[in-house]
mmCIF file of C-alpha atoms in Angstrom:
data_model
loop_
_atom_site.group_PDB
_atom_site.id
_atom_site.type_symbol
_atom_site.label_atom_id
_atom_site.label_comp_id
_atom_site.label_asym_id
_atom_site.label_seq_id
_atom_site.Cartn_x
_atom_site.Cartn_y
_atom_site.Cartn_z
ATOM 1 C CA GLY B 18 -24.728 -4.989 -9.308
ATOM 2 C CA ALA B 19 -25.671 -6.742 -6.085
ATOM 3 C CA VAL B 20 -23.769 -9.927 -5.380
ATOM 4 C CA VAL B 21 -25.531 -10.822 -2.136
ATOM 5 C CA SER B 22 -29.304 -10.791 -1.861
ATOM 6 C CA GLN B 23 -31.631 -11.029 1.088
ATOM 7 C CA HIS B 24 -35.276 -11.944 1.284
ATOM 8 C CA PRO B 25 -37.539 -10.509 2.468
ATOM 9 C CA SER B 26 -36.423 -6.890 2.530
ATOM 10 C CA TRP B 27 -38.900 -6.143 5.290
ATOM 11 C CA VAL B 28 -41.327 -8.158 7.365
ATOM 12 C CA ILE B 29 -43.890 -7.486 10.063
ATOM 13 C CA CYS B 30 -44.866 -10.367 12.301
ATOM 14 C CA LYS B 31 -46.823 -10.931 15.470
ATOM 15 C CA SER B 32 -45.160 -11.659 18.761
ATOM 16 C CA GLY B 33 -44.600 -15.385 19.256
ATOM 17 C CA THR B 34 -44.321 -16.280 15.595
ATOM 18 C CA SER B 35 -41.185 -17.243 13.667
ATOM 19 C CA VAL B 36 -39.610 -15.467 10.722
ATOM 20 C CA LYS B 37 -37.102 -16.842 8.223
ATOM 21 C CA ILE B 38 -34.637 -14.584 6.439
ATOM 22 C CA GLU B 39 -32.680 -15.819 3.426
ATOM 23 C CA CYS B 40 -29.226 -14.700 2.344
ATOM 24 C CA ARG B 41 -27.895 -15.703 -1.068
ATOM 25 C CA SER B 42 -24.579 -15.148 -2.788
ATOM 26 C CA LEU B 43 -25.519 -14.566 -6.403
ATOM 27 C CA ASP B 44 -22.412 -15.176 -8.462
ATOM 28 C CA PHE B 45 -19.955 -16.812 -6.130
ATOM 29 C CA GLN B 46 -19.835 -19.593 -3.576
ATOM 30 C CA ALA B 47 -19.594 -18.678 0.070
ATOM 31 C CA THR B 48 -18.613 -21.354 2.552
ATOM 32 C CA THR B 49 -18.953 -18.722 5.247
ATOM 33 C CA MET B 50 -21.580 -16.055 5.727
ATOM 34 C CA PHE B 51 -22.005 -13.599 8.553
ATOM 35 C CA TRP B 52 -25.214 -12.442 10.180
ATOM 36 C CA TYR B 53 -25.414 -9.007 11.764
ATOM 37 C CA ARG B 54 -28.032 -7.081 13.668
ATOM 38 C CA GLN B 55 -28.191 -3.340 13.755
ATOM 39 C CA PHE B 56 -30.366 -1.265 16.020
ATOM 40 C CA PRO B 57 -31.137 2.331 15.047
ATOM 41 C CA LYS B 58 -28.146 4.650 15.253
ATOM 42 C CA GLN B 59 -25.902 1.822 16.415
ATOM 43 C CA SER B 60 -23.071 -0.060 14.799
ATOM 44 C CA LEU B 61 -23.385 -3.461 13.211
ATOM 45 C CA MET B 62 -23.282 -6.273 15.748
ATOM 46 C CA LEU B 63 -22.086 -9.667 14.629
ATOM 47 C CA MET B 64 -24.544 -12.329 15.716
ATOM 48 C CA ALA B 65 -23.093 -15.468 14.219
ATOM 49 C CA THR B 66 -20.891 -16.985 11.565
ATOM 50 C CA SER B 67 -22.686 -19.398 9.274
ATOM 51 C CA ASN B 68 -20.597 -22.292 7.956
ATOM 52 C CA GLU B 69 -21.689 -24.445 5.037
ATOM 53 C CA GLY B 70 -22.146 -28.038 6.119
ATOM 54 C CA SER B 71 -21.516 -27.451 9.806
ATOM 55 C CA LYS B 72 -22.953 -25.684 12.818
ATOM 56 C CA ALA B 73 -22.958 -21.943 13.038
ATOM 57 C CA THR B 74 -20.696 -20.155 15.471
ATOM 58 C CA TYR B 75 -22.601 -17.742 17.704
ATOM 59 C CA GLU B 76 -21.228 -14.650 19.379
ATOM 60 C CA GLN B 77 -21.418 -14.343 23.118
ATOM 61 C CA GLY B 78 -24.859 -13.335 24.289
ATOM 62 C CA VAL B 79 -26.681 -14.504 21.163
ATOM 63 C CA GLU B 80 -29.158 -17.311 21.840
ATOM 64 C CA LYS B 81 -28.568 -20.081 19.330
ATOM 65 C CA ASP B 82 -31.965 -21.667 20.032
ATOM 66 C CA LYS B 83 -33.701 -18.417 19.264
ATOM 67 C CA PHE B 84 -31.737 -17.461 16.174
ATOM 68 C CA LEU B 85 -31.510 -20.625 14.102
ATOM 69 C CA ILE B 86 -28.986 -20.582 11.298
ATOM 70 C CA ASN B 87 -28.833 -23.071 8.458
ATOM 71 C CA HIS B 88 -26.189 -22.916 5.743
ATOM 72 C CA ALA B 89 -27.674 -25.517 3.439
ATOM 73 C CA SER B 90 -25.644 -24.811 0.322
ATOM 74 C CA LEU B 91 -22.671 -22.813 -0.866
ATOM 75 C CA THR B 92 -24.941 -19.975 -1.918
ATOM 76 C CA LEU B 93 -27.654 -19.914 0.741
ATOM 77 C CA SER B 94 -27.780 -19.245 4.456
ATOM 78 C CA THR B 95 -30.986 -18.745 6.431
ATOM 79 C CA LEU B 96 -31.630 -17.060 9.760
ATOM 80 C CA THR B 97 -34.846 -17.983 11.556
ATOM 81 C CA VAL B 98 -35.960 -15.788 14.420
ATOM 82 C CA THR B 99 -38.083 -18.088 16.558
ATOM 83 C CA SER B 100 -40.776 -16.952 18.966
ATOM 84 C CA ALA B 101 -40.145 -13.357 17.999
ATOM 85 C CA HIS B 102 -40.681 -10.577 20.510
ATOM 86 C CA PRO B 103 -40.865 -6.809 20.003
ATOM 87 C CA GLU B 104 -37.294 -6.442 21.258
ATOM 88 C CA ASP B 105 -36.173 -8.553 18.283
ATOM 89 C CA SER B 106 -37.294 -5.762 15.969
ATOM 90 C CA SER B 107 -34.133 -4.721 14.179
ATOM 91 C CA PHE B 108 -32.301 -4.505 10.886
ATOM 92 C CA TYR B 109 -30.748 -7.888 10.049
ATOM 93 C CA ILE B 110 -27.914 -7.921 7.537
ATOM 94 C CA CYS B 111 -25.917 -10.793 6.096
ATOM 95 C CA SER B 112 -22.555 -10.665 4.405
ATOM 96 C CA ALA B 113 -20.401 -13.082 2.491
ATOM 97 C CA PRO B 114 -16.649 -12.948 1.943
ATOM 98 C CA ARG B 115 -15.194 -13.632 -1.457
ATOM 99 C CA LEU B 116 -11.557 -14.642 -1.481
ATOM 100 C CA ALA B 117 -9.426 -14.369 -4.575
ATOM 101 C CA LEU B 118 -5.709 -14.831 -5.149
ATOM 102 C CA ASP B 119 -4.868 -11.262 -4.295
ATOM 103 C CA SER B 120 -7.976 -9.855 -2.759
ATOM 104 C CA TYR B 121 -10.477 -10.325 -0.012
ATOM 105 C CA GLU B 122 -13.875 -8.754 -0.423
ATOM 106 C CA GLN B 123 -16.825 -8.738 1.874
ATOM 107 C CA TYR B 124 -20.223 -8.130 0.322
ATOM 108 C CA PHE B 125 -23.305 -7.200 2.255
ATOM 109 C CA GLY B 126 -26.876 -8.059 1.526
ATOM 110 C CA PRO B 127 -29.368 -5.180 1.416
ATOM 111 C CA GLY B 128 -30.713 -6.082 4.852
ATOM 112 C CA THR B 129 -34.060 -7.189 6.244
ATOM 113 C CA ARG B 130 -36.051 -4.894 8.474
ATOM 114 C CA LEU B 131 -37.998 -6.932 11.025
ATOM 115 C CA THR B 132 -40.817 -5.408 13.026
ATOM 116 C CA VAL B 133 -42.456 -7.539 15.685
ATOM 117 C CA THR B 134 -45.815 -6.280 16.913
ATOM 118 C CA GLY V 21 -8.787 -7.027 23.503
ATOM 119 C CA GLN V 22 -9.534 -5.859 20.019
ATOM 120 C CA ASN V 23 -10.413 -2.252 19.457
ATOM 121 C CA ILE V 24 -11.256 0.038 16.566
ATOM 122 C CA ASP V 25 -11.497 3.778 17.178
ATOM 123 C CA GLN V 26 -12.971 6.403 14.901
ATOM 124 C CA PRO V 27 -14.611 9.750 15.626
ATOM 125 C CA THR V 28 -18.306 9.633 16.381
ATOM 126 C CA GLU V 29 -19.324 12.558 14.222
ATOM 127 C CA MET V 30 -17.782 15.041 11.808
ATOM 128 C CA THR V 31 -19.160 18.033 9.948
ATOM 129 C CA ALA V 32 -17.879 19.403 6.660
ATOM 130 C CA THR V 33 -18.937 21.814 3.947
ATOM 131 C CA GLU V 34 -20.095 20.904 0.463
ATOM 132 C CA GLY V 35 -17.170 21.020 -1.966
ATOM 133 C CA ALA V 36 -14.552 20.703 0.761
ATOM 134 C CA ILE V 37 -12.280 17.830 1.785
ATOM 135 C CA VAL V 38 -12.657 15.701 4.897
ATOM 136 C CA GLN V 39 -10.441 13.031 6.440
ATOM 137 C CA ILE V 40 -11.920 10.339 8.669
ATOM 138 C CA ASN V 41 -9.367 8.573 10.839
ATOM 139 C CA CYS V 42 -9.408 5.026 12.160
ATOM 140 C CA THR V 43 -6.968 3.463 14.612
ATOM 141 C CA TYR V 44 -6.991 -0.192 15.474
ATOM 142 C CA GLN V 45 -5.585 -2.793 17.810
ATOM 143 C CA THR V 46 -6.438 -6.317 16.714
ATOM 144 C CA SER V 47 -5.186 -9.872 16.969
ATOM 145 C CA GLY V 48 -3.632 -10.180 13.565
ATOM 146 C CA PHE V 49 -4.278 -8.121 10.485
ATOM 147 C CA ASN V 50 -5.538 -9.230 7.103
ATOM 148 C CA GLY V 51 -6.703 -5.953 5.718
ATOM 149 C CA LEU V 52 -8.909 -2.983 6.479
ATOM 150 C CA PHE V 53 -12.233 -2.045 4.932
ATOM 151 C CA TRP V 54 -14.051 1.240 4.648
ATOM 152 C CA TYR V 55 -17.797 1.138 4.127
ATOM 153 C CA GLN V 56 -20.404 3.819 3.611
ATOM 154 C CA GLN V 57 -23.802 3.375 5.199
ATOM 155 C CA HIS V 58 -26.804 5.600 4.619
ATOM 156 C CA ALA V 59 -29.515 5.550 7.258
ATOM 157 C CA GLY V 60 -31.758 2.519 6.915
ATOM 158 C CA GLU V 61 -29.556 0.831 4.347
ATOM 159 C CA ALA V 62 -26.884 -1.859 4.427
ATOM 160 C CA PRO V 63 -23.223 -0.812 4.187
ATOM 161 C CA THR V 64 -21.675 -0.440 0.754
ATOM 162 C CA PHE V 65 -18.049 -1.208 0.007
ATOM 163 C CA LEU V 66 -15.675 1.725 -0.486
ATOM 164 C CA SER V 67 -12.146 0.373 -0.157
ATOM 165 C CA TYR V 68 -9.921 -2.419 1.029
ATOM 166 C CA ASN V 69 -6.284 -1.846 2.073
ATOM 167 C CA VAL V 70 -3.886 -4.594 3.001
ATOM 168 C CA LEU V 71 -0.575 -2.928 2.107
ATOM 169 C CA ASP V 72 0.768 0.383 3.395
ATOM 170 C CA GLY V 73 0.102 3.438 1.339
ATOM 171 C CA LEU V 74 -2.573 5.450 -0.324
ATOM 172 C CA GLU V 75 -5.143 4.061 -2.729
ATOM 173 C CA GLU V 76 -7.186 6.501 -4.727
ATOM 174 C CA LYS V 77 -10.562 5.725 -6.224
ATOM 175 C CA GLY V 78 -12.261 8.748 -7.701
ATOM 176 C CA ARG V 79 -13.222 11.238 -5.010
ATOM 177 C CA PHE V 80 -12.401 8.754 -2.276
ATOM 178 C CA SER V 81 -8.923 7.707 -1.128
ATOM 179 C CA SER V 82 -7.883 5.370 1.654
ATOM 180 C CA PHE V 83 -4.557 5.261 3.447
ATOM 181 C CA LEU V 84 -3.041 2.545 5.621
ATOM 182 C CA SER V 85 -0.061 2.377 7.970
ATOM 183 C CA ARG V 86 0.180 -1.075 9.488
ATOM 184 C CA SER V 87 3.085 -0.151 11.776
ATOM 185 C CA LYS V 88 0.978 2.618 13.323
ATOM 186 C CA GLY V 89 -2.301 0.714 13.308
ATOM 187 C CA TYR V 90 -3.835 3.625 11.460
ATOM 188 C CA SER V 91 -5.961 4.300 8.444
ATOM 189 C CA TYR V 92 -7.872 7.230 7.046
ATOM 190 C CA LEU V 93 -10.547 7.759 4.460
ATOM 191 C CA LEU V 94 -10.234 10.972 2.472
ATOM 192 C CA LEU V 95 -13.280 12.383 0.732
ATOM 193 C CA LYS V 96 -12.776 15.190 -1.786
ATOM 194 C CA GLU V 97 -15.220 17.564 -3.462
ATOM 195 C CA LEU V 98 -17.852 16.697 -0.909
ATOM 196 C CA GLN V 99 -21.422 16.365 -2.088
ATOM 197 C CA MET V 100 -24.588 16.401 -0.044
ATOM 198 C CA LYS V 101 -25.136 12.733 -0.870
ATOM 199 C CA ASP V 102 -21.903 11.935 0.999
ATOM 200 C CA SER V 103 -23.770 12.550 4.256
ATOM 201 C CA ALA V 104 -23.687 9.074 5.777
ATOM 202 C CA SER V 105 -21.941 6.951 8.344
ATOM 203 C CA TYR V 106 -18.491 5.662 7.450
ATOM 204 C CA LEU V 107 -17.473 2.371 8.974
ATOM 205 C CA CYS V 108 -13.925 1.150 9.457
ATOM 206 C CA ALA V 109 -13.471 -2.610 9.813
ATOM 207 C CA VAL V 110 -10.330 -4.702 10.247
ATOM 208 C CA VAL V 111 -9.961 -8.327 9.171
ATOM 209 C CA ASP V 112 -8.299 -10.184 12.015
ATOM 210 C CA SER V 113 -6.212 -13.338 12.005
ATOM 211 C CA ASN V 114 -9.369 -15.502 11.832
ATOM 212 C CA TYR V 115 -10.659 -13.513 8.853
ATOM 213 C CA GLN V 116 -13.425 -12.033 10.971
ATOM 214 C CA LEU V 117 -14.348 -8.400 10.681
ATOM 215 C CA ILE V 118 -13.787 -6.206 13.716
ATOM 216 C CA TRP V 119 -15.961 -3.128 13.369
ATOM 217 C CA GLY V 120 -15.549 0.438 14.463
ATOM 218 C CA ALA V 121 -18.656 2.216 15.712
ATOM 219 C CA GLY V 122 -18.785 4.355 12.610
ATOM 220 C CA THR V 123 -18.345 8.073 11.941
ATOM 221 C CA LYS V 124 -21.430 10.061 11.097
ATOM 222 C CA LEU V 125 -20.499 12.631 8.464
ATOM 223 C CA ILE V 126 -22.741 15.668 8.130
ATOM 224 C CA ILE V 127 -22.355 17.777 4.999
ATOM 225 C CA LYS V 128 -23.570 21.372 5.136
ATOM 226 C CA PRO V 129 -24.277 23.532 2.091
#
């Protein structure tokens, strides 16, 4: 079953408004979560690394004031797209790594499809 | 720089076998993932290799050679539902994922 959830699964908003996307690890704690964006027919693009209890690390070219990330607990990270514009319409996906003694697994959320009108 | 290479697109026939290759050059290596992604959906985990060799999991197998910076995903007894993109990703020394652009696999009847 799913171990990382996202909410909402899809959202339509008007240009200029803000949208919050939640990412939760369901049965494990994740001190780190990753946020990706994927445009149609393109590969996943890492936007930022969310760290519990500290500031997120943003990839080059990603505006940290536009894409606000909050990792409030060991099971929840949120991405807020502020002042959304049509070009922000995309598929946003989070993932969380789970480290064990002899394994490293990376689980993806189901994604959130954002459409800005 | 860090680089992951995999073919852009491959075509195979239902019931056949296909091998999708991935070569990488990264700063450090802490394992390699293969994911399957259907259009409009998030990637789903297929395999994780950190040691050299072949790991078999049902119809799917994954191979790794760290000395050659090379991996492949082998799909047997292809089914139409296997039509998807297959993503290769390497975990670097900072435990970040470095992604390939993905291989779109088209299965024909």
